XYZ file of C-alpha atoms in Angstrom:
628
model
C 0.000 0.000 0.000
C 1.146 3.234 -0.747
C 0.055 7.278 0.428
C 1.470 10.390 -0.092
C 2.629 13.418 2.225
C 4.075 16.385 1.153
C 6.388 15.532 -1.989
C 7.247 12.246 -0.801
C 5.158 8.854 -1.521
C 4.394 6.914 1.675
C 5.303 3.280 1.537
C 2.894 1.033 3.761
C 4.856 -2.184 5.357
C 3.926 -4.579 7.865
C 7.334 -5.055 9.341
C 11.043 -3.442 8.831
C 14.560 -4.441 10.262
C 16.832 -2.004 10.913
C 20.461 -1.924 11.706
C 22.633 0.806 12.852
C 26.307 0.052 12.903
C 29.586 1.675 13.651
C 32.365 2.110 15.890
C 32.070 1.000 19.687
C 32.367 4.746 20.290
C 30.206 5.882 17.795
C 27.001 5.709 20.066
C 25.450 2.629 17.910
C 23.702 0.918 20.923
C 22.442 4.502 22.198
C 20.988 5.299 18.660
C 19.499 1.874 18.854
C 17.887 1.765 22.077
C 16.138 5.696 21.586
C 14.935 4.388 18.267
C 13.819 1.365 20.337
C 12.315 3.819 22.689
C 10.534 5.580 19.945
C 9.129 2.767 18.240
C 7.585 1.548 21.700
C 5.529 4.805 22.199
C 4.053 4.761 18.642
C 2.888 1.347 19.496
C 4.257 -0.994 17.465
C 5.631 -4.976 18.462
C 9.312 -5.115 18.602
C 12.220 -7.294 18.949
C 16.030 -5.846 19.400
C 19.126 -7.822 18.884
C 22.129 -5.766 19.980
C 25.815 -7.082 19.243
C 29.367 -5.072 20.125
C 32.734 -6.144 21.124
C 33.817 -7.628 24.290
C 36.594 -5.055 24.624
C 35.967 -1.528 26.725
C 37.640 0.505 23.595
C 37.987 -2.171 20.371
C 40.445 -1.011 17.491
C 38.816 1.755 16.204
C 38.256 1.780 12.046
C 37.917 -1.966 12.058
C 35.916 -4.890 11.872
C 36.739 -6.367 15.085
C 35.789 -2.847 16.916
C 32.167 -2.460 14.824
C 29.056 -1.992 16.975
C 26.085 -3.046 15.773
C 22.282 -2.901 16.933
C 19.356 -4.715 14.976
C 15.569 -3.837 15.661
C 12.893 -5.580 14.467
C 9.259 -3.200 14.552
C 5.455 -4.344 12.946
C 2.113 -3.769 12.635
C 1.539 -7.484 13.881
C 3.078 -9.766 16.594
C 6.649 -10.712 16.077
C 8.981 -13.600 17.725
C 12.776 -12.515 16.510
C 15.232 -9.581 15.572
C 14.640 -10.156 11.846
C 16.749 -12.709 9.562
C 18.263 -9.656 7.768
C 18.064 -6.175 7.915
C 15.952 -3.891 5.238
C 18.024 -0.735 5.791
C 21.872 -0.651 7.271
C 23.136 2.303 8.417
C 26.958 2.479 7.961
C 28.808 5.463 9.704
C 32.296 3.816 8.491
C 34.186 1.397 5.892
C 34.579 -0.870 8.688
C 30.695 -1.043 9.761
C 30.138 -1.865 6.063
C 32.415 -4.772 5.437
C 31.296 -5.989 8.719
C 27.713 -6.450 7.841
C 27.128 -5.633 4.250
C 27.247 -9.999 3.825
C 23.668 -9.883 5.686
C 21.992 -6.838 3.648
C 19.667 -8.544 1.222
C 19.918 -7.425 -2.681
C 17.755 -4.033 -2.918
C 18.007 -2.868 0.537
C 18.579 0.271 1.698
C 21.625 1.554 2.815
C 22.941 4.996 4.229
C 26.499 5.559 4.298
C 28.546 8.119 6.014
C 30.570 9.261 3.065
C 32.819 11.868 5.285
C 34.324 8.294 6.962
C 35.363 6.583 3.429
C 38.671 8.144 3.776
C 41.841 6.542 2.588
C 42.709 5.780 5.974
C 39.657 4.697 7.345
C 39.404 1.904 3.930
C 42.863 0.343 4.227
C 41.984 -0.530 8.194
C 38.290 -1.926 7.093
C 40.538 -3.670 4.547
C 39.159 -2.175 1.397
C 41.813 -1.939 -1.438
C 38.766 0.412 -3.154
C 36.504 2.640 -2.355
C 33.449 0.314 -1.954
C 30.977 3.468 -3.298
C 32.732 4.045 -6.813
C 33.861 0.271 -7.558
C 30.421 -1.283 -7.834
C 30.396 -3.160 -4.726
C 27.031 -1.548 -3.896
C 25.330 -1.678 -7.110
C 22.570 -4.221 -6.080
C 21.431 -1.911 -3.124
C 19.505 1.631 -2.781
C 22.620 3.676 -1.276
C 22.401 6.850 0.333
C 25.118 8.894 0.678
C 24.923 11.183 3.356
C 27.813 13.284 4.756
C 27.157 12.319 8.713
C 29.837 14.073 10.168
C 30.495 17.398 8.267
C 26.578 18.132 8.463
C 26.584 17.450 12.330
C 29.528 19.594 12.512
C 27.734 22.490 10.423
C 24.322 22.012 12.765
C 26.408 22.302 16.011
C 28.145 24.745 14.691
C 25.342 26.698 13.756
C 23.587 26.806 16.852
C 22.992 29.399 19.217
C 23.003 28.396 22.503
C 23.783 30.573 25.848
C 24.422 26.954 27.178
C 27.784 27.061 25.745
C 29.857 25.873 23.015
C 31.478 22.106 22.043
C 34.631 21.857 20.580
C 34.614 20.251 17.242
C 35.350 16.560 18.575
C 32.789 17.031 20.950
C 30.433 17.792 17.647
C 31.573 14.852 15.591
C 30.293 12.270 18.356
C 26.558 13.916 17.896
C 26.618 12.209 14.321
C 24.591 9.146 15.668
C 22.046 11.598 16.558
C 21.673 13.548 12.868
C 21.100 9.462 12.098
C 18.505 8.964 14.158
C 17.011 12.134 13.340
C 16.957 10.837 9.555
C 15.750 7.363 10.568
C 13.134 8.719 12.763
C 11.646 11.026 9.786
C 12.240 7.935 7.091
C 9.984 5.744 9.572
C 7.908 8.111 10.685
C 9.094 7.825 14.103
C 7.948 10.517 17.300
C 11.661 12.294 18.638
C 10.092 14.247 21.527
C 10.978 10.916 23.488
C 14.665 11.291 22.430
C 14.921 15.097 23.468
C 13.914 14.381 26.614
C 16.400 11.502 27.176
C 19.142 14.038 25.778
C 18.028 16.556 28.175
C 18.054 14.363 31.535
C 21.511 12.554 30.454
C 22.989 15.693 29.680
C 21.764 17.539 32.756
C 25.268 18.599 33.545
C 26.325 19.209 30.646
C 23.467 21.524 28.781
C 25.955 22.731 25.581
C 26.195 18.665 24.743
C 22.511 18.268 25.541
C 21.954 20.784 22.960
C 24.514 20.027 20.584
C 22.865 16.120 20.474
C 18.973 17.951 19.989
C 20.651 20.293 17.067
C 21.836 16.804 15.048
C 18.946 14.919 15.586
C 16.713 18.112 14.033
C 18.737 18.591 11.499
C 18.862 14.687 11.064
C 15.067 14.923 10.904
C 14.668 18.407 8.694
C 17.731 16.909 6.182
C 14.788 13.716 5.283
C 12.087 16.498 4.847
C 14.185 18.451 2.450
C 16.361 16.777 0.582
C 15.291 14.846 -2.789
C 17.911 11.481 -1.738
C 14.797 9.723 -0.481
C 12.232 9.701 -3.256
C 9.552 7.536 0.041
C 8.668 7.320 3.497
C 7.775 4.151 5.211
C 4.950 3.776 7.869
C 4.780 0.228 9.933
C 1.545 1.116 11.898
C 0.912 0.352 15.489
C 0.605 -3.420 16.062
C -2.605 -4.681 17.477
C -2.075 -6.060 20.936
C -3.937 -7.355 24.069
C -5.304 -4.448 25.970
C -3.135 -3.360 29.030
C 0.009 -0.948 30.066
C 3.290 -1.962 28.132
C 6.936 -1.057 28.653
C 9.764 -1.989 27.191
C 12.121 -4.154 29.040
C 15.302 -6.251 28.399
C 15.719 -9.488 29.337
C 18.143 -8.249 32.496
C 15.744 -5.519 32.991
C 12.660 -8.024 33.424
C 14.435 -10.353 35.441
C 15.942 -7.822 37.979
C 12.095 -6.850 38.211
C 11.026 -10.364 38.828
C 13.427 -11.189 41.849
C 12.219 -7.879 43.289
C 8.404 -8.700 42.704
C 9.826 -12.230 43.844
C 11.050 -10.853 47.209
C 7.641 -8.476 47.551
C 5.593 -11.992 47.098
C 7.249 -14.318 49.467
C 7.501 -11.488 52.100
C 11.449 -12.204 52.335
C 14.292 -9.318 51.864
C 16.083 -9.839 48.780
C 20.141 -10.105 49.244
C 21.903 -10.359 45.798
C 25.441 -11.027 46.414
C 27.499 -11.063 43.019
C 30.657 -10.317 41.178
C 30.573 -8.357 37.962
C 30.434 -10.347 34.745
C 29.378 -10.108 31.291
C 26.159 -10.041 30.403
C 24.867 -10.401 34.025
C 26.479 -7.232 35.354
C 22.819 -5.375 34.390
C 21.201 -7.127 37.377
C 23.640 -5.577 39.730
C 23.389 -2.568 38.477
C 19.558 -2.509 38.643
C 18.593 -4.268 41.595
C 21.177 -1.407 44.060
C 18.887 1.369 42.565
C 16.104 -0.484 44.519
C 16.999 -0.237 48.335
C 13.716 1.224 49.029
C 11.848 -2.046 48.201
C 14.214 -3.604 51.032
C 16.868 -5.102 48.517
C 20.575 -5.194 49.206
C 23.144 -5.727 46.658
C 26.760 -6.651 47.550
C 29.429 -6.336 44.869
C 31.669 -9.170 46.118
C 35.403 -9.324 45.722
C 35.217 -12.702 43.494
C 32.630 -15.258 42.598
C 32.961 -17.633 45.121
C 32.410 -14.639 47.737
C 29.201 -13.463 45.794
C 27.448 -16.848 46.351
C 28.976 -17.880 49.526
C 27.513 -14.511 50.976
C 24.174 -15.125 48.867
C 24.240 -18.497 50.782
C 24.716 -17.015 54.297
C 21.818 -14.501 53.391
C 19.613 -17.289 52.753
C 20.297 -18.982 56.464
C 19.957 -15.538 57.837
C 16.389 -15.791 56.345
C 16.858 -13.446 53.125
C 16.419 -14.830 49.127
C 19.731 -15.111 48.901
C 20.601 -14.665 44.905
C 23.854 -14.390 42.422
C 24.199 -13.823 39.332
C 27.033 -14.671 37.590
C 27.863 -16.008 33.431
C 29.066 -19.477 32.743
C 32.986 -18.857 34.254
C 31.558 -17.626 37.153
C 29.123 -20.576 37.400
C 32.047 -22.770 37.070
C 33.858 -21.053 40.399
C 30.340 -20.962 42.466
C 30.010 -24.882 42.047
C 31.123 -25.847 45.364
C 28.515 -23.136 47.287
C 26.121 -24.424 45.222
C 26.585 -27.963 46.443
C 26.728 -26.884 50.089
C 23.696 -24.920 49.158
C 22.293 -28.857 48.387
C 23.070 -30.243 51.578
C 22.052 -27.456 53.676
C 18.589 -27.528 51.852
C 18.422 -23.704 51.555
C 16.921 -21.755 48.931
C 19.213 -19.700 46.868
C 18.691 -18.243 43.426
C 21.620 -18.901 40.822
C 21.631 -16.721 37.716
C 23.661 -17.696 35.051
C 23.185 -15.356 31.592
C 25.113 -17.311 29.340
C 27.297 -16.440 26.756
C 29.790 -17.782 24.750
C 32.949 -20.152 26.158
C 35.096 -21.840 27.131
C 36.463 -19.754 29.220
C 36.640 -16.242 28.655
C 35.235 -17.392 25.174
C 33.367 -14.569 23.667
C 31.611 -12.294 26.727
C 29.459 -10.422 24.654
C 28.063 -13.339 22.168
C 25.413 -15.787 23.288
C 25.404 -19.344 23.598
C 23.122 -22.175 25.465
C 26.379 -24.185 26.640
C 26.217 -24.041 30.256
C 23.173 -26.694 30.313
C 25.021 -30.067 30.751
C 26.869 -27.773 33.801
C 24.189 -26.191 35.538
C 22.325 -30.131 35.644
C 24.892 -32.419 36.410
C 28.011 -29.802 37.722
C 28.405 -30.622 41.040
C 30.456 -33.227 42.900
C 28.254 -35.983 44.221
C 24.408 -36.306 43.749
C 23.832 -32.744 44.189
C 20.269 -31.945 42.012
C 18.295 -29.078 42.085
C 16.121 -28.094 39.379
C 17.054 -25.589 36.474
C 14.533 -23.479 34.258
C 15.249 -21.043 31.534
C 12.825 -18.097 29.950
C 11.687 -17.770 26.761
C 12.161 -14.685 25.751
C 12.937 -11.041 27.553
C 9.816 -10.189 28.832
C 9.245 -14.458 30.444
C 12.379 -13.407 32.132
C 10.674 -11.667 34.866
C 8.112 -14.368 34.968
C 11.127 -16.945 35.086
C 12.768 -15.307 38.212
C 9.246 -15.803 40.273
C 9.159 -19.438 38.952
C 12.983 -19.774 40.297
C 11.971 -18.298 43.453
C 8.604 -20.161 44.036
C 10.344 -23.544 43.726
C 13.519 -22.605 45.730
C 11.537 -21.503 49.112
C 9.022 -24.165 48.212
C 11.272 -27.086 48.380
C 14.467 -25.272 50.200
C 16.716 -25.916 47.357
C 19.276 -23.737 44.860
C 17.323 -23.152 41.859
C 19.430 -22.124 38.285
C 17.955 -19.677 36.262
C 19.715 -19.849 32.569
C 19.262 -16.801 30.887
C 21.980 -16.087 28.154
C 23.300 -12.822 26.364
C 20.949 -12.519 23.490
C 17.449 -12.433 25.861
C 19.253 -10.062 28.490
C 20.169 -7.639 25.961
C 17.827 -8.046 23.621
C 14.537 -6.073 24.316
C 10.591 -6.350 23.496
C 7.004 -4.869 24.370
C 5.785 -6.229 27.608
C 2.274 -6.137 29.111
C 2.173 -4.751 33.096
C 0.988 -7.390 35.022
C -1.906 -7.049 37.468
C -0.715 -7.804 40.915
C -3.847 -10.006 41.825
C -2.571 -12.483 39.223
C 1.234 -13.072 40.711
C 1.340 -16.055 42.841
C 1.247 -15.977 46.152
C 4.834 -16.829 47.876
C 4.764 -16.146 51.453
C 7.367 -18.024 53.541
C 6.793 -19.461 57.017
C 9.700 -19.946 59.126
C 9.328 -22.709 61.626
C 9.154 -21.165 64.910
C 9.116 -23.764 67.436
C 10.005 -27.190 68.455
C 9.108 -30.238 65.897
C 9.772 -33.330 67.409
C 9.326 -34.642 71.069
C 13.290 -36.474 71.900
C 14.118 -37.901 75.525
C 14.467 -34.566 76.932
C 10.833 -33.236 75.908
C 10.448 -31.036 72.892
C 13.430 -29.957 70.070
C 13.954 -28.885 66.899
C 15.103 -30.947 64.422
C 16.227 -29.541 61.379
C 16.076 -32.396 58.416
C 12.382 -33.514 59.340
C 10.746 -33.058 56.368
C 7.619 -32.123 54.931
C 5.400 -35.094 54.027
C 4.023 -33.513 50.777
C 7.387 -31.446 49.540
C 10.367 -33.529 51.656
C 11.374 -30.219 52.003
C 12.980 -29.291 55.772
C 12.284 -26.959 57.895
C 13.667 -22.934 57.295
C 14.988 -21.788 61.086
C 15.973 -18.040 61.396
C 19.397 -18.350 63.659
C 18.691 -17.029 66.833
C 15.181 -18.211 66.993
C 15.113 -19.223 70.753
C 15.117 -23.136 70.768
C 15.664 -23.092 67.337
C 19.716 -23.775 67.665
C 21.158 -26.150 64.758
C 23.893 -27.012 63.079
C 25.121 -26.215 59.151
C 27.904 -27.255 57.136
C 29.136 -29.596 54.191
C 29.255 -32.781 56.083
C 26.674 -34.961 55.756
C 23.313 -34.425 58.085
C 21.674 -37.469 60.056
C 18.341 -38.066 58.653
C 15.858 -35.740 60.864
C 17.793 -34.474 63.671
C 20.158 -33.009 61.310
C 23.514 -33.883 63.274
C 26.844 -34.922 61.610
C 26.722 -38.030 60.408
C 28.973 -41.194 58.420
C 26.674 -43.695 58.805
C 26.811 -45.465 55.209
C 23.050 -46.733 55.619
C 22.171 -42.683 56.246
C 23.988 -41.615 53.680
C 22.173 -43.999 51.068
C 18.811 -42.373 52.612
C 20.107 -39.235 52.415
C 21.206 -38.891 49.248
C 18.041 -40.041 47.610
C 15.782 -37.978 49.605
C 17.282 -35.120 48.248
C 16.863 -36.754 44.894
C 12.920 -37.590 45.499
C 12.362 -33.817 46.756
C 13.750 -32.470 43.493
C 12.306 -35.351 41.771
C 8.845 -34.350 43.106
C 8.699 -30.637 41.884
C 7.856 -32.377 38.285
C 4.361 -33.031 40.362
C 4.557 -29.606 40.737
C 4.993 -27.466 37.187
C 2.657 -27.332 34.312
C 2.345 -29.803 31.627
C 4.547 -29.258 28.739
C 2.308 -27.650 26.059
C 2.551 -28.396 21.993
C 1.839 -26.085 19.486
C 0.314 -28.727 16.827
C -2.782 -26.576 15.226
C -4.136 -29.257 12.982
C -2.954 -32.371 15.546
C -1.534 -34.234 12.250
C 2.118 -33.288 12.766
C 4.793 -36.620 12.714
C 7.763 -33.725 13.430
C 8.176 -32.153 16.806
C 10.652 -29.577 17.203
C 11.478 -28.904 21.063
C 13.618 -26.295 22.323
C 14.430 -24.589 25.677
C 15.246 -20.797 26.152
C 16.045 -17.908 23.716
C 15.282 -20.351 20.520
C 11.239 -19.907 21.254
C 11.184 -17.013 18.665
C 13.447 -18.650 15.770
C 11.831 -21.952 16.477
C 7.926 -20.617 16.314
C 9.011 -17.787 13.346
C 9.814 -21.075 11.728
C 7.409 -22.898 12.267
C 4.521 -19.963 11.453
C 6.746 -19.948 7.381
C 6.950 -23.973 7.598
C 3.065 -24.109 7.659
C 2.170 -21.333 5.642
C 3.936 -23.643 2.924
C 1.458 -25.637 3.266
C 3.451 -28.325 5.748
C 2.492 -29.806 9.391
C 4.971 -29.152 12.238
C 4.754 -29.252 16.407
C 6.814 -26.976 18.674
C 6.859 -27.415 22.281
C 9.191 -25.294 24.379
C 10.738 -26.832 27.423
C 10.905 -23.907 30.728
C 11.918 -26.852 33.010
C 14.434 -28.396 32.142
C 15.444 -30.435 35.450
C 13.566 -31.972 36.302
C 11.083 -32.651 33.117
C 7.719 -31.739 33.303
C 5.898 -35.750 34.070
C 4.357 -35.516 30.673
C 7.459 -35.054 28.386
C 7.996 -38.639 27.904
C 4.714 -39.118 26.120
C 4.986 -35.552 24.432
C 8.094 -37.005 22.616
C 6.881 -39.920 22.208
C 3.669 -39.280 20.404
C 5.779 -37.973 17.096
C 7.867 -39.649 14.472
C 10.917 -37.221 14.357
C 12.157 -35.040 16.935
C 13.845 -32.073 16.264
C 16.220 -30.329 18.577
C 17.357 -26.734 17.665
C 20.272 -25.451 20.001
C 23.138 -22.943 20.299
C 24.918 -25.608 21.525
C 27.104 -28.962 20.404
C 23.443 -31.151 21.581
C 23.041 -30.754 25.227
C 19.193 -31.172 25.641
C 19.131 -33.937 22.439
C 21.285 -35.907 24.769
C 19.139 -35.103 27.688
C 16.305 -36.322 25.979
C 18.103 -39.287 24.375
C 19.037 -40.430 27.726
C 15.724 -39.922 29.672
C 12.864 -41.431 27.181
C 15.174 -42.937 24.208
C 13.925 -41.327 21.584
C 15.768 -40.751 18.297
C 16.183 -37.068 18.916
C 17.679 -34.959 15.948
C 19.960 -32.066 16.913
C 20.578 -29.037 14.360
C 23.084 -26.905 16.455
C 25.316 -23.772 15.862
C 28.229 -21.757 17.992
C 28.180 -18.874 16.197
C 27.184 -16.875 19.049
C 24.916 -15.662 17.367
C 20.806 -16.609 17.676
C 19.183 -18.921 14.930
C 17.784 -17.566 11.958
C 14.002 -18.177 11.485
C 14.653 -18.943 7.542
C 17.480 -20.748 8.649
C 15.363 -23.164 10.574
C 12.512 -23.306 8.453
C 14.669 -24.933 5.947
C 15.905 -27.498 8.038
C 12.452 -28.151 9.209
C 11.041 -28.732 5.864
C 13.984 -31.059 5.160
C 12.978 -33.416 7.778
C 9.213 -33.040 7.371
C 9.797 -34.014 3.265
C 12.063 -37.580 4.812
């Protein structure tokens, strides 16, 4: 569909990706996130995808220093980032090289021409100028002068805030592409002003300087003839309610404190700073008036050791940590077991070994989190969906931890925590009620009259009782050696051991009485392929599956949240299909899960990359093993 405003023709679409790129200090994530911010207040369902360096300051100029951030907006409901972009914005040689491989034939494409310098080729590694040799003859280029027109609008201004130098009036150049972006799109900026304004409080003459580019940004769309359309996406329709936007770390740090609010307990997060989980931190200490205490530990092992003391002080003790702190916080953890307290492990996971890649995502750290503990240490793991389940996710985590007084794992990974989408307010009458009781007097009549033992369990939940130390008549003992059934007291009795160990196996055995059903997507109920994931592939999987029917093919998707233990009715869920396929960034962790719990034939179709699944990507794997 098409329209008309002023001289330009309005193009109608139903969905656009864009992706701004640059240096890691040309404001790329900034630009992305206010154009985020935008696109949220006009309405429209989103899906981000942003991706940068692990280093503080990368090489400028060069591919390995190129920032990049991918949004996804529609009229309509949407489950990923977008396969591809529809319009890349280049602000240097280096940002092109980088991601010119992904821009489809006929796409748009704005280029900062004042950054195609000699220079600024050889270190993208361009032996020609990419916009006079013919490299970018199959795409709509725009060639835009970024810099030297931000320069001349800063310049221009007159402000009694003050003046910028002209350094200071370079860096506004991701604004002038907003500004451009926002008119192309149609997109409201008095969001972005206002966000200029507060961040620049201090600082006024850059405030300003940042408004001037992203007018003249906005006013160099309405004038100039370069752009022969406009493009409106309009507002999607969605279920009635309030909506934010949130990131994945953003929802979850609001789910341990809505967490903490429901089970009545103070929330102690005790955690060392790590990529991607470092958000939580940082979001969770702006929130001391909701009774939450953050403590930025020396190391890992000191984040969930004093997490872990929290918990027996009668707090929700939770850390959050990525998958080489996970690795250092094993032994807690396992004390955490045999103590029988709750405690909330976070793990966003990225990609490894190692160091590995801190700012890429991967799924690797399941086969850890499970089974990465010395001895029979279980305790269940779950992982959300998608950024806005994450906050959902964290009351799950805490739910089953003060439930059944274990350590829960909560694996989130890079690409939900930074990613970012719509998400719908919830009413408070619908959360769950979580309130804890703390045993408060004597449980068992010994010899010498009434006492409290500490490992005599719930009937229904085998879970023991939680004590507050300094309870009077409460007094017990703690520590990694094994517990005598009931009374709790050390104990190397081989015949206690034996029961010990698989009571703690039947408690966390028992939650799968305990969590929903696993649900399958299978509209027409003729499917013979089930494709079963866990985590951030939900929106690549279903994306794939919503382009494998429309061509005319049957295919089930079922998403796993629980993932130890199993919900009870996975067994027959994979059971009931001929081929089961298992998408995963990882080398098959869940296929051999699954392989080794209800031997099934399970199919993996994995990739490292560190980078999430493409929904075309899938679709044609899926329609390969449908057509078998």
């Amino acid at each position: 569909m098409s329209g008309q405003v002023r001289d330009r023709q309005i193009h109608r679409l139903d969905r656009v990706v864009i992706r701004f790129a640059g240096d890691s200090g040309d404001g790329m994530q900034l630009t992305g996130e206010q154009f985020t911010s935008e696109t949220a207040a006009f309405g429209n369902d989103l899906s981000t995808l942003p991706d940068f360096p692990a280093e503080i300051r990368a090489p400028a100029g060069t591919p390995a220093g190129v920032s990049g951030f991918q949004l996804h907006f529609s009229d309509h409901d949407i489950l990923t980032p977008g396969d591809a972009p529809n319009m890349l914005v280049a602000m240097n040689p280096a940002a092109l090289k980088s991601n010119l491989k992904d821009l489809p034939a006929g796409a748009d494409l704005v280029v900062n021409t004042d950054a195609f310098t000699s220079a600024n080729l050889k270190k993208a590694g361009y032996s020609s100028d990419p916009l006079t040799d013919g490299t970018l003859d199959g795409y709509r280029v725009h060639r835009v002068p970024l810099s030297s027109m931000t320069i001349d609008a800063v310049n221009a201004l007159e402000s009694s805030t003050g003046t910028v130098n002209k350094k200071e009036a370079e860096r506004a150049k991701n604004m002038f592409a907003l500004g451009l972006m926002s008119w192309l799109y149609q997109r409201p900026t008095d969001g972005v002003v206002a966000f200029l304004e507060k961040k620049f409080a201090k600082r006024p003459e850059i405030a300003a300087a940042n408004i001037a580019a992203l007018r003249a940004g906005y006013n160099y769309g309405e004038t100039t003839e370069a752009f022969a359309v406009v493009y409106e996406v309009a507002p999607a329709r969605m279920k009635p309610g309030r909506y934010r936007r949130v990131s994945g770390n953003l929802a979850l740090s609001y789910g341990l404190i809505a967490a903490a609010e429901l089970t009545g307990l103070p929330l102690f997060l005790g955690s060392y700073p790590i990529t991607p989980a470092s958000d939580i931190l940082h979001e969770l200490s702006r929130h001391k008036r909701f009774g939450i205490r953050t403590f930025q530990a020396e190391d890992e092992i000191a984040g969930v050791g004093a997490a872990l003391g929290a918990s027996f002080g009668g707090s929700l003790g939770v850390t959050t940590t990525s998958g080489p702190g996970l690795a250092l916080k094993t032994e807690t953890i396992g004390l955490a077991v045999t103590l029988e307290l709750p405690l909330l492990v976070v793990d966003i996971q990225r990609g490894g070994p190692s160091t590995g890649l801190p700012t890429k995502t991967e799924q690797a750290d399941l086969s850890m989190a499970v089974h990465g503990r010395n001895g029979e240490a279980p305790l269940p793991v779950i992982a959300p969906r998608s950024p806005a389940d994450c906050f959902d996710a964290a009351i799950e985590a805490a739910r089953l931890a003060t439930k059944y007084r274990t350590p829960v794992i909560l694996l989130s990974d890079g690409y939900l925590a930074n990613g970012s989408e719509p998400w719908l307010l919830p009413d408070r009458a619908d959360l769950p009620d979580l309130r804890v009781t703390f045993t408060t007097g004597p449980n068992h009549t010994g010899d010498n009259g009434p006492e409290f033992w500490p490992y005599l369990r719930d009937n229904e939940t085998l879970a023991r009782p939680w004590a507050v130390p300094g309870t009077p008549g409460l007094e017990h003992r703690i520590g990694g050696l094994e517990k005598a059934d009931g009374s709790g007291g050390i104990s190397y009795d081989p015949a206690n051991h034996d029961r010990m160990v698989r009571l703690r196996q039947a408690k966390i055995d028992g939650i799968a009485r305990d969590i929903p059903a696993l649900d399958v997507d299978d509209p027409s109920g003729q499917a013979r392929v089930l494709v079963l994931g866990w985590g951030s592939t939900y929106g690549p999987i279903a994306a794939a599956c919503r382009r494998v029917r429309a061509n005319g093919l049957q295919v089930a998707h079922a998403h796993l949240r629980h993932l130890f233990p199993f919900p009870e009715n996975t067994g027959d869920v994979v059971r009931a299909y001929d081929r089961i396929l298992v998408p995963e960034m990882n080398l098959g962790q869940l296929r051999a899960m699954i392989r080794a719990e209800f031997l099934v034939d399970a199919i993996g179709y994995n990739q490292v990359r560190g980078l999430p699944f493409k929904a075309a990507e899938l679709a044609g794997v899926l329609e390969d093993v449908i057509k078998q």
